[in-house]
PDB file of C-alpha atoms in Angstrom:
ATOM      1  CA  MET A   4     -31.291  73.456  -6.406  1.00  0.00           C
ATOM      2  CA  ALA A   5     -33.802  76.190  -7.162  1.00  0.00           C
ATOM      3  CA  PRO A   6     -33.861  77.323 -10.801  1.00  0.00           C
ATOM      4  CA  LYS A   7     -32.899  80.745 -12.043  1.00  0.00           C
ATOM      5  CA  LEU A   8     -35.954  82.274 -13.689  1.00  0.00           C
ATOM      6  CA  ASN A   9     -36.322  85.094 -16.158  1.00  0.00           C
ATOM      7  CA  LEU A  10     -36.974  88.217 -14.095  1.00  0.00           C
ATOM      8  CA  ASP A  11     -39.157  89.600 -16.897  1.00  0.00           C
ATOM      9  CA  SER A  12     -41.777  87.009 -15.972  1.00  0.00           C
ATOM     10  CA  LEU A  13     -41.995  87.935 -12.286  1.00  0.00           C
ATOM     11  CA  CYS A  14     -45.291  89.761 -12.495  1.00  0.00           C
ATOM     12  CA  THR A  15     -47.106  86.712 -13.843  1.00  0.00           C
ATOM     13  CA  MET A  16     -46.148  84.339 -11.026  1.00  0.00           C
ATOM     14  CA  THR A  17     -47.948  83.906  -7.705  1.00  0.00           C
ATOM     15  CA  GLY A  18     -45.769  83.529  -4.624  1.00  0.00           C
ATOM     16  CA  LEU A  19     -42.576  84.167  -6.553  1.00  0.00           C
ATOM     17  CA  THR A  20     -39.719  84.708  -4.129  1.00  0.00           C
ATOM     18  CA  LEU A  21     -36.400  86.230  -5.097  1.00  0.00           C
ATOM     19  CA  VAL A  22     -33.409  84.465  -3.527  1.00  0.00           C
ATOM     20  CA  ILE A  23     -30.109  86.360  -3.419  1.00  0.00           C
ATOM     21  CA  GLU A  24     -27.148  83.968  -3.250  1.00  0.00           C
ATOM     22  CA  ASN A  25     -24.098  85.938  -2.100  1.00  0.00           C
ATOM     23  CA  ASP A  26     -21.626  83.054  -2.094  1.00  0.00           C
ATOM     24  CA  PRO A  27     -21.525  79.827  -4.139  1.00  0.00           C
ATOM     25  CA  THR A  28     -20.817  77.815  -0.971  1.00  0.00           C
ATOM     26  CA  ASP A  29     -24.054  78.986   0.701  1.00  0.00           C
ATOM     27  CA  ASP A  30     -27.043  78.155  -1.481  1.00  0.00           C
ATOM     28  CA  VAL A  31     -30.664  77.914  -0.423  1.00  0.00           C
ATOM     29  CA  ARG A  32     -30.463  74.123   0.094  1.00  0.00           C
ATOM     30  CA  ARG A  33     -32.900  72.758   2.727  1.00  0.00           C
ATOM     31  CA  LEU A  34     -34.602  76.126   3.202  1.00  0.00           C
ATOM     32  CA  GLY A  35     -35.346  76.145  -0.515  1.00  0.00           C
ATOM     33  CA  ASP A  36     -36.862  72.675  -0.315  1.00  0.00           C
ATOM     34  CA  TRP A  37     -39.104  73.742   2.558  1.00  0.00           C
ATOM     35  CA  LEU A  38     -40.228  76.940   0.845  1.00  0.00           C
ATOM     36  CA  THR A  39     -41.041  75.255  -2.461  1.00  0.00           C
ATOM     37  CA  ALA A  40     -42.901  72.475  -0.640  1.00  0.00           C
ATOM     38  CA  ALA A  41     -44.899  75.250   1.047  1.00  0.00           C
ATOM     39  CA  GLY A  42     -46.005  76.613  -2.322  1.00  0.00           C
ATOM     40  CA  LEU A  43     -43.442  79.268  -3.239  1.00  0.00           C
ATOM     41  CA  THR A  44     -41.646  79.562  -6.571  1.00  0.00           C
ATOM     42  CA  LEU A  45     -38.005  80.545  -6.112  1.00  0.00           C
ATOM     43  CA  SER A  46     -35.951  82.629  -8.522  1.00  0.00           C
ATOM     44  CA  VAL A  47     -32.257  82.525  -7.577  1.00  0.00           C
ATOM     45  CA  VAL A  48     -30.039  85.492  -8.456  1.00  0.00           C
ATOM     46  CA  ARG A  49     -26.303  84.901  -8.095  1.00  0.00           C
ATOM     47  CA  PRO A  50     -24.508  88.265  -8.135  1.00  0.00           C
ATOM     48  CA  HIS A  51     -21.241  86.496  -7.246  1.00  0.00           C
ATOM     49  CA  ALA A  52     -21.496  84.890 -10.698  1.00  0.00           C
ATOM     50  CA  GLY A  53     -22.352  88.138 -12.467  1.00  0.00           C
ATOM     51  CA  ASP A  54     -26.174  88.070 -12.284  1.00  0.00           C
ATOM     52  CA  PRO A  55     -27.533  91.630 -12.015  1.00  0.00           C
ATOM     53  CA  LEU A  56     -29.730  92.506  -9.077  1.00  0.00           C
ATOM     54  CA  PRO A  57     -33.137  93.912  -9.994  1.00  0.00           C
ATOM     55  CA  ALA A  58     -33.545  97.627  -9.424  1.00  0.00           C
ATOM     56  CA  ASP A  59     -36.788  97.133  -7.513  1.00  0.00           C
ATOM     57  CA  LEU A  60     -39.135  94.430  -6.272  1.00  0.00           C
ATOM     58  CA  ASP A  61     -42.064  94.983  -8.611  1.00  0.00           C
ATOM     59  CA  GLY A  62     -43.951  91.721  -8.976  1.00  0.00           C
ATOM     60  CA  VAL A  63     -41.886  89.973  -6.277  1.00  0.00           C
ATOM     61  CA  ALA A  64     -43.922  88.377  -3.500  1.00  0.00           C
ATOM     62  CA  GLY A  65     -41.000  87.601  -1.171  1.00  0.00           C
ATOM     63  CA  LEU A  66     -37.266  88.062  -0.727  1.00  0.00           C
ATOM     64  CA  VAL A  67     -34.654  85.734   0.786  1.00  0.00           C
ATOM     65  CA  VAL A  68     -31.043  86.902   1.254  1.00  0.00           C
ATOM     66  CA  LEU A  69     -28.474  84.228   2.050  1.00  0.00           C
ATOM     67  CA  GLY A  70     -25.089  84.226   3.783  1.00  0.00           C
ATOM     68  CA  GLY A  71     -21.509  84.207   2.607  1.00  0.00           C
ATOM     69  CA  GLU A  72     -17.922  84.509   3.730  1.00  0.00           C
ATOM     70  CA  GLN A  73     -17.807  88.274   3.091  1.00  0.00           C
ATOM     71  CA  SER A  74     -18.170  90.881   5.805  1.00  0.00           C
ATOM     72  CA  ALA A  75     -21.149  93.208   5.617  1.00  0.00           C
ATOM     73  CA  TYR A  76     -19.044  96.271   6.412  1.00  0.00           C
ATOM     74  CA  ASP A  77     -16.572  97.980   4.092  1.00  0.00           C
ATOM     75  CA  ASP A  78     -12.959  96.861   3.850  1.00  0.00           C
ATOM     76  CA  PRO A  79     -10.073  99.026   5.208  1.00  0.00           C
ATOM     77  CA  ASP A  80     -10.034 101.021   1.956  1.00  0.00           C
ATOM     78  CA  ALA A  81     -13.726 101.918   2.461  1.00  0.00           C
ATOM     79  CA  ASP A  82     -14.769  99.693  -0.441  1.00  0.00           C
ATOM     80  CA  PRO A  83     -17.736  97.301  -0.113  1.00  0.00           C
ATOM     81  CA  ALA A  84     -16.712  93.729   0.666  1.00  0.00           C
ATOM     82  CA  ALA A  85     -18.650  92.744  -2.464  1.00  0.00           C
ATOM     83  CA  ALA A  86     -19.376  95.070  -5.368  1.00  0.00           C
ATOM     84  CA  TRP A  87     -23.134  94.382  -5.278  1.00  0.00           C
ATOM     85  CA  PHE A  88     -23.644  95.055  -1.544  1.00  0.00           C
ATOM     86  CA  PRO A  89     -24.731  98.712  -1.928  1.00  0.00           C
ATOM     87  CA  ALA A  90     -27.386  97.681  -4.462  1.00  0.00           C
ATOM     88  CA  LEU A  91     -28.456  94.786  -2.234  1.00  0.00           C
ATOM     89  CA  GLU A  92     -28.786  97.076   0.782  1.00  0.00           C
ATOM     90  CA  SER A  93     -30.921  99.394  -1.345  1.00  0.00           C
ATOM     91  CA  LEU A  94     -33.116  96.433  -2.275  1.00  0.00           C
ATOM     92  CA  LEU A  95     -33.449  95.494   1.407  1.00  0.00           C
ATOM     93  CA  ARG A  96     -34.523  99.024   2.280  1.00  0.00           C
ATOM     94  CA  LYS A  97     -37.167  98.899  -0.454  1.00  0.00           C
ATOM     95  CA  ALA A  98     -38.376  95.534   0.835  1.00  0.00           C
ATOM     96  CA  VAL A  99     -38.919  96.912   4.343  1.00  0.00           C
ATOM     97  CA  ARG A 100     -40.404 100.184   3.098  1.00  0.00           C
ATOM     98  CA  HIS A 101     -42.935  98.392   0.890  1.00  0.00           C
ATOM     99  CA  SER A 102     -43.639  95.464   3.276  1.00  0.00           C
ATOM    100  CA  VAL A 103     -42.280  92.782   0.950  1.00  0.00           C
ATOM    101  CA  PRO A 104     -41.890  89.649   3.127  1.00  0.00           C
ATOM    102  CA  THR A 105     -38.159  89.208   3.648  1.00  0.00           C
ATOM    103  CA  LEU A 106     -36.012  86.555   5.308  1.00  0.00           C
ATOM    104  CA  ALA A 107     -32.309  87.398   5.683  1.00  0.00           C
ATOM    105  CA  VAL A 108     -29.865  84.720   6.889  1.00  0.00           C
ATOM    106  CA  CYS A 109     -26.482  85.304   8.598  1.00  0.00           C
ATOM    107  CA  LEU A 110     -24.624  87.726   6.296  1.00  0.00           C
ATOM    108  CA  GLY A 111     -28.027  88.590   4.856  1.00  0.00           C
ATOM    109  CA  ALA A 112     -29.245  89.542   8.348  1.00  0.00           C
ATOM    110  CA  GLN A 113     -26.154  91.672   8.888  1.00  0.00           C
ATOM    111  CA  LEU A 114     -26.782  93.474   5.594  1.00  0.00           C
ATOM    112  CA  LEU A 115     -30.450  93.964   6.516  1.00  0.00           C
ATOM    113  CA  ALA A 116     -29.445  95.544   9.820  1.00  0.00           C
ATOM    114  CA  GLN A 117     -26.675  97.662   8.331  1.00  0.00           C
ATOM    115  CA  ALA A 118     -28.906  98.909   5.513  1.00  0.00           C
ATOM    116  CA  HIS A 119     -31.191 100.429   8.151  1.00  0.00           C
ATOM    117  CA  GLY A 120     -28.557 102.014  10.373  1.00  0.00           C
ATOM    118  CA  GLY A 121     -27.483  99.013  12.442  1.00  0.00           C
ATOM    119  CA  VAL A 122     -23.824  98.265  13.167  1.00  0.00           C
ATOM    120  CA  VAL A 123     -21.883  95.110  12.218  1.00  0.00           C
ATOM    121  CA  GLU A 124     -18.394  94.437  13.565  1.00  0.00           C
ATOM    122  CA  PRO A 125     -16.015  91.509  14.103  1.00  0.00           C
ATOM    123  CA  ALA A 126     -17.482  89.302  16.822  1.00  0.00           C
ATOM    124  CA  ALA A 127     -16.027  90.378  20.172  1.00  0.00           C
ATOM    125  CA  ALA A 128     -16.393  86.862  21.580  1.00  0.00           C
ATOM    126  CA  GLY A 129     -14.747  85.329  18.519  1.00  0.00           C
ATOM    127  CA  PRO A 130     -16.202  83.040  15.846  1.00  0.00           C
ATOM    128  CA  GLU A 131     -19.363  81.104  16.678  1.00  0.00           C
ATOM    129  CA  ILE A 132     -19.394  77.750  14.897  1.00  0.00           C
ATOM    130  CA  GLY A 133     -21.535  74.632  15.140  1.00  0.00           C
ATOM    131  CA  PRO A 134     -24.866  73.587  16.664  1.00  0.00           C
ATOM    132  CA  ARG A 135     -25.943  75.913  19.484  1.00  0.00           C
ATOM    133  CA  LEU A 136     -29.032  77.154  21.286  1.00  0.00           C
ATOM    134  CA  VAL A 137     -30.589  80.612  21.171  1.00  0.00           C
ATOM    135  CA  ALA A 138     -33.381  81.882  23.411  1.00  0.00           C
ATOM    136  CA  LYS A 139     -36.553  83.683  22.436  1.00  0.00           C
ATOM    137  CA  ARG A 140     -37.161  87.164  23.774  1.00  0.00           C
ATOM    138  CA  ASP A 141     -40.538  88.281  25.116  1.00  0.00           C
ATOM    139  CA  LYS A 142     -41.492  90.118  21.911  1.00  0.00           C
ATOM    140  CA  ALA A 143     -41.207  86.839  19.973  1.00  0.00           C
ATOM    141  CA  ASP A 144     -44.506  85.684  21.476  1.00  0.00           C
ATOM    142  CA  ASP A 145     -46.310  88.257  19.310  1.00  0.00           C
ATOM    143  CA  ASP A 146     -44.353  87.550  16.145  1.00  0.00           C
ATOM    144  CA  PRO A 147     -46.056  85.575  13.337  1.00  0.00           C
ATOM    145  CA  LEU A 148     -42.931  83.501  12.620  1.00  0.00           C
ATOM    146  CA  PHE A 149     -41.372  83.118  16.059  1.00  0.00           C
ATOM    147  CA  ALA A 150     -44.467  82.743  18.264  1.00  0.00           C
ATOM    148  CA  SER A 151     -44.618  78.986  17.676  1.00  0.00           C
ATOM    149  CA  THR A 152     -40.881  78.257  17.937  1.00  0.00           C
ATOM    150  CA  PRO A 153     -39.494  76.646  21.128  1.00  0.00           C
ATOM    151  CA  MET A 154     -38.272  78.877  23.944  1.00  0.00           C
ATOM    152  CA  LEU A 155     -34.783  77.454  23.384  1.00  0.00           C
ATOM    153  CA  MET A 156     -34.156  76.963  19.665  1.00  0.00           C
ATOM    154  CA  ASP A 157     -31.621  74.643  18.066  1.00  0.00           C
ATOM    155  CA  VAL A 158     -29.610  76.562  15.494  1.00  0.00           C
ATOM    156  CA  LEU A 159     -26.505  76.104  13.387  1.00  0.00           C
ATOM    157  CA  GLN A 160     -23.921  78.854  13.716  1.00  0.00           C
ATOM    158  CA  TRP A 161     -21.054  79.852  11.447  1.00  0.00           C
ATOM    159  CA  HIS A 162     -20.096  83.516  11.688  1.00  0.00           C
ATOM    160  CA  THR A 163     -17.088  85.638  12.586  1.00  0.00           C
ATOM    161  CA  ASP A 164     -18.906  89.003  12.626  1.00  0.00           C
ATOM    162  CA  GLU A 165     -21.909  90.087  14.660  1.00  0.00           C
ATOM    163  CA  ILE A 166     -24.606  92.728  14.735  1.00  0.00           C
ATOM    164  CA  VAL A 167     -23.567  94.880  17.680  1.00  0.00           C
ATOM    165  CA  ALA A 168     -26.410  97.401  17.329  1.00  0.00           C
ATOM    166  CA  LEU A 169     -29.816  96.850  15.797  1.00  0.00           C
ATOM    167  CA  PRO A 170     -31.475  99.593  13.753  1.00  0.00           C
ATOM    168  CA  VAL A 171     -33.779 102.049  15.485  1.00  0.00           C
ATOM    169  CA  GLY A 172     -37.244 100.513  15.571  1.00  0.00           C
ATOM    170  CA  ALA A 173     -36.093  96.887  15.184  1.00  0.00           C
ATOM    171  CA  THR A 174     -37.692  94.221  17.378  1.00  0.00           C
ATOM    172  CA  LEU A 175     -35.287  91.777  19.026  1.00  0.00           C
ATOM    173  CA  LEU A 176     -36.697  88.239  18.833  1.00  0.00           C
ATOM    174  CA  ALA A 177     -33.858  85.930  19.951  1.00  0.00           C
ATOM    175  CA  ALA A 178     -30.530  86.246  21.756  1.00  0.00           C
ATOM    176  CA  SER A 179     -27.701  84.197  23.233  1.00  0.00           C
ATOM    177  CA  THR A 180     -25.141  84.762  25.959  1.00  0.00           C
ATOM    178  CA  ASN A 181     -22.265  86.096  23.876  1.00  0.00           C
ATOM    179  CA  TYR A 182     -24.177  87.354  20.816  1.00  0.00           C
ATOM    180  CA  ALA A 183     -27.103  89.525  21.816  1.00  0.00           C
ATOM    181  CA  ASN A 184     -28.753  90.020  18.422  1.00  0.00           C
ATOM    182  CA  GLN A 185     -29.523  86.547  17.084  1.00  0.00           C
ATOM    183  CA  ALA A 186     -32.871  87.305  15.444  1.00  0.00           C
ATOM    184  CA  PHE A 187     -34.856  90.470  14.819  1.00  0.00           C
ATOM    185  CA  ARG A 188     -37.679  91.950  12.776  1.00  0.00           C
ATOM    186  CA  LEU A 189     -37.822  95.239  10.907  1.00  0.00           C
ATOM    187  CA  GLY A 190     -41.236  96.654  10.139  1.00  0.00           C
ATOM    188  CA  ASP A 191     -44.021  94.114   9.829  1.00  0.00           C
ATOM    189  CA  LYS A 192     -42.570  91.554   7.409  1.00  0.00           C
ATOM    190  CA  ALA A 193     -38.745  91.549   7.377  1.00  0.00           C
ATOM    191  CA  TRP A 194     -36.830  89.071   9.518  1.00  0.00           C
ATOM    192  CA  GLY A 195     -33.100  88.619  10.070  1.00  0.00           C
ATOM    193  CA  VAL A 196     -31.478  85.582  11.702  1.00  0.00           C
ATOM    194  CA  GLN A 197     -27.772  85.513  12.551  1.00  0.00           C
ATOM    195  CA  PHE A 198     -27.691  81.716  12.410  1.00  0.00           C
ATOM    196  CA  HIS A 199     -28.093  79.349   9.466  1.00  0.00           C
ATOM    197  CA  ILE A 200     -31.316  77.449   8.790  1.00  0.00           C
ATOM    198  CA  GLU A 201     -30.548  76.459   5.196  1.00  0.00           C
ATOM    199  CA  CYS A 202     -27.609  74.092   5.740  1.00  0.00           C
ATOM    200  CA  ASP A 203     -27.343  70.352   5.444  1.00  0.00           C
ATOM    201  CA  THR A 204     -24.356  68.404   6.760  1.00  0.00           C
ATOM    202  CA  GLN A 205     -22.709  68.360   3.330  1.00  0.00           C
ATOM    203  CA  MET A 206     -22.678  72.158   3.215  1.00  0.00           C
ATOM    204  CA  VAL A 207     -21.095  72.384   6.667  1.00  0.00           C
ATOM    205  CA  ALA A 208     -18.533  69.748   5.649  1.00  0.00           C
ATOM    206  CA  SER A 209     -17.492  71.898   2.685  1.00  0.00           C
ATOM    207  CA  TRP A 210     -17.124  74.923   4.959  1.00  0.00           C
ATOM    208  CA  ALA A 211     -15.056  72.903   7.394  1.00  0.00           C
ATOM    209  CA  LEU A 212     -12.767  71.715   4.595  1.00  0.00           C
ATOM    210  CA  ASP A 213     -12.229  75.310   3.494  1.00  0.00           C
ATOM    211  CA  SER A 214     -11.702  76.542   7.072  1.00  0.00           C
ATOM    212  CA  ILE A 215      -9.247  74.104   8.636  1.00  0.00           C
ATOM    213  CA  GLY A 216      -7.070  76.955   9.891  1.00  0.00           C
ATOM    214  CA  LEU A 217     -10.018  78.751  11.503  1.00  0.00           C
ATOM    215  CA  LEU A 218     -11.247  75.569  13.166  1.00  0.00           C
ATOM    216  CA  LYS A 219      -7.765  74.861  14.516  1.00  0.00           C
ATOM    217  CA  GLU A 220      -7.548  78.413  15.857  1.00  0.00           C
ATOM    218  CA  CYS A 221     -10.910  77.918  17.593  1.00  0.00           C
ATOM    219  CA  ARG A 222      -9.857  74.476  18.872  1.00  0.00           C
ATOM    220  CA  ILE A 223     -12.735  72.799  17.051  1.00  0.00           C
ATOM    221  CA  ASP A 224     -12.235  69.225  15.863  1.00  0.00           C
ATOM    222  CA  PRO A 225     -13.660  69.012  12.306  1.00  0.00           C
ATOM    223  CA  GLU A 226     -14.858  65.417  12.673  1.00  0.00           C
ATOM    224  CA  GLY A 227     -16.529  66.202  15.979  1.00  0.00           C
ATOM    225  CA  LEU A 228     -18.154  69.271  14.444  1.00  0.00           C
ATOM    226  CA  LEU A 229     -19.629  67.211  11.609  1.00  0.00           C
ATOM    227  CA  ASP A 230     -20.823  64.511  13.999  1.00  0.00           C
ATOM    228  CA  ARG A 231     -22.608  67.119  16.121  1.00  0.00           C
ATOM    229  CA  THR A 232     -24.036  68.776  13.017  1.00  0.00           C
ATOM    230  CA  GLU A 233     -25.444  65.525  11.647  1.00  0.00           C
ATOM    231  CA  ALA A 234     -26.914  64.657  15.049  1.00  0.00           C
ATOM    232  CA  ALA A 235     -28.654  68.063  15.169  1.00  0.00           C
ATOM    233  CA  MET A 236     -30.254  67.866  11.707  1.00  0.00           C
ATOM    234  CA  VAL A 237     -33.543  66.349  12.882  1.00  0.00           C
ATOM    235  CA  ASP A 238     -33.944  68.919  15.664  1.00  0.00           C
ATOM    236  CA  LEU A 239     -33.061  71.726  13.263  1.00  0.00           C
ATOM    237  CA  GLU A 240     -35.732  70.610  10.809  1.00  0.00           C
ATOM    238  CA  GLU A 241     -38.315  70.291  13.586  1.00  0.00           C
ATOM    239  CA  ALA A 242     -37.661  73.898  14.606  1.00  0.00           C
ATOM    240  CA  TRP A 243     -37.121  75.615  11.270  1.00  0.00           C
ATOM    241  CA  ARG A 244     -39.231  73.819   8.686  1.00  0.00           C
ATOM    242  CA  PRO A 245     -42.448  75.089  10.348  1.00  0.00           C
ATOM    243  CA  PHE A 246     -40.806  78.522  10.573  1.00  0.00           C
ATOM    244  CA  ALA A 247     -40.123  78.427   6.817  1.00  0.00           C
ATOM    245  CA  GLU A 248     -43.703  77.310   6.188  1.00  0.00           C
ATOM    246  CA  ARG A 249     -45.021  80.272   8.182  1.00  0.00           C
ATOM    247  CA  PHE A 250     -42.796  82.623   6.187  1.00  0.00           C
ATOM    248  CA  ALA A 251     -44.214  81.095   3.006  1.00  0.00           C
ATOM    249  CA  ALA A 252     -47.711  81.726   4.339  1.00  0.00           C
ATOM    250  CA  VAL A 253     -46.827  85.400   4.868  1.00  0.00           C
ATOM    251  CA  VAL A 254     -45.490  85.582   1.301  1.00  0.00           C
ATOM    252  CA  ARG A 255     -48.694  84.001  -0.045  1.00  0.00           C
ATOM    253  CA  GLY A 256     -50.816  86.433   1.970  1.00  0.00           C
ATOM    254  CA  GLU A 257     -52.330  83.676   4.095  1.00  0.00           C
ATOM    255  CA  LEU A 258     -50.676  84.841   7.344  1.00  0.00           C
ATOM    256  CA  ALA A 259     -50.594  88.463   8.420  1.00  0.00           C
ATOM    257  CA  GLY A 260     -47.370  90.241   9.233  1.00  0.00           C
ATOM    258  CA  ALA A 261     -46.642  91.623  12.675  1.00  0.00           C
ATOM    259  CA  SER A 262     -48.578  94.488  14.193  1.00  0.00           C
ATOM    260  CA  VAL A 263     -46.185  97.423  14.381  1.00  0.00           C
ATOM    261  CA  THR A 264     -46.666 100.236  16.874  1.00  0.00           C
ATOM    262  CA  GLY A 265     -44.437 102.924  18.299  1.00  0.00           C
ATOM    263  CA  ARG A 266     -41.526 104.691  16.670  1.00  0.00           C
ATOM    264  CA  PRO A 267     -41.400 104.264  12.874  1.00  0.00           C
ATOM    265  CA  LEU A 268     -38.315 103.015  11.086  1.00  0.00           C
ATOM    266  CA  PRO A 269     -36.048 105.699   9.668  1.00  0.00           C
ATOM    267  CA  LEU A 270     -36.008 106.026   5.885  1.00  0.00           C
ATOM    268  CA  LEU A 271     -32.373 105.611   4.877  1.00  0.00           C
ATOM    269  CA  GLY A 272     -31.446 106.148   1.246  1.00  0.00           C
ATOM    270  CA  HIS A 273     -33.027 104.382  -1.681  1.00  0.00           C
TER     271      HIS A 273
END
């Protein structure tokens, strides 16, 4: 597991990447291994455990925002689903505005979209769980991270909400039949993926144990789900380890971000 570093030392470290862990059951896991092997130093902030989020990204070379069981949108009383979400959305806006390389996963992608005017709602087609395929869109061929991924990408899904509208100016990079917005880019260096690329089988097993009722409702056999997940692990690594390495290269300044033309992104809040 990636260490938690003293944020006061950020400015002295090359390639230091801030990882926001929104839920103790969804840590950086395999993605963290791939990023550190690719030369990044990870500093994990756990707001769910009381860690404060930094006010800005001074000295931070990259940002990773992980998933969680919360919803990105407010609860029925108009309160954030997690107390730190407004501050995290502010941080995501600053990351896009200042071209800090950002990778947002599942809930993180939903927060990235919502922070810039996108819309997240309960998934109309119901929960999407287990190994699936998503398809690249044409714009992915010009994207520094997605250009080299397969046309049909193996992914691991576990979400009950979806991004129903991307922000103005976002570039759609991957889609699937029932969930149109599977991957997107904002600006030149911020990517959101609805699916999970960080999981190992043990993580999915813990989710399954905590979600027996949901799996029963979806008519998903837990043992079959874990068998399919384990069988997909090699294909998932083949697709997403090189993707993580390319993100690390963007963070290190060795790979350029995307060329952005056309309508600029709106500036929303702080």
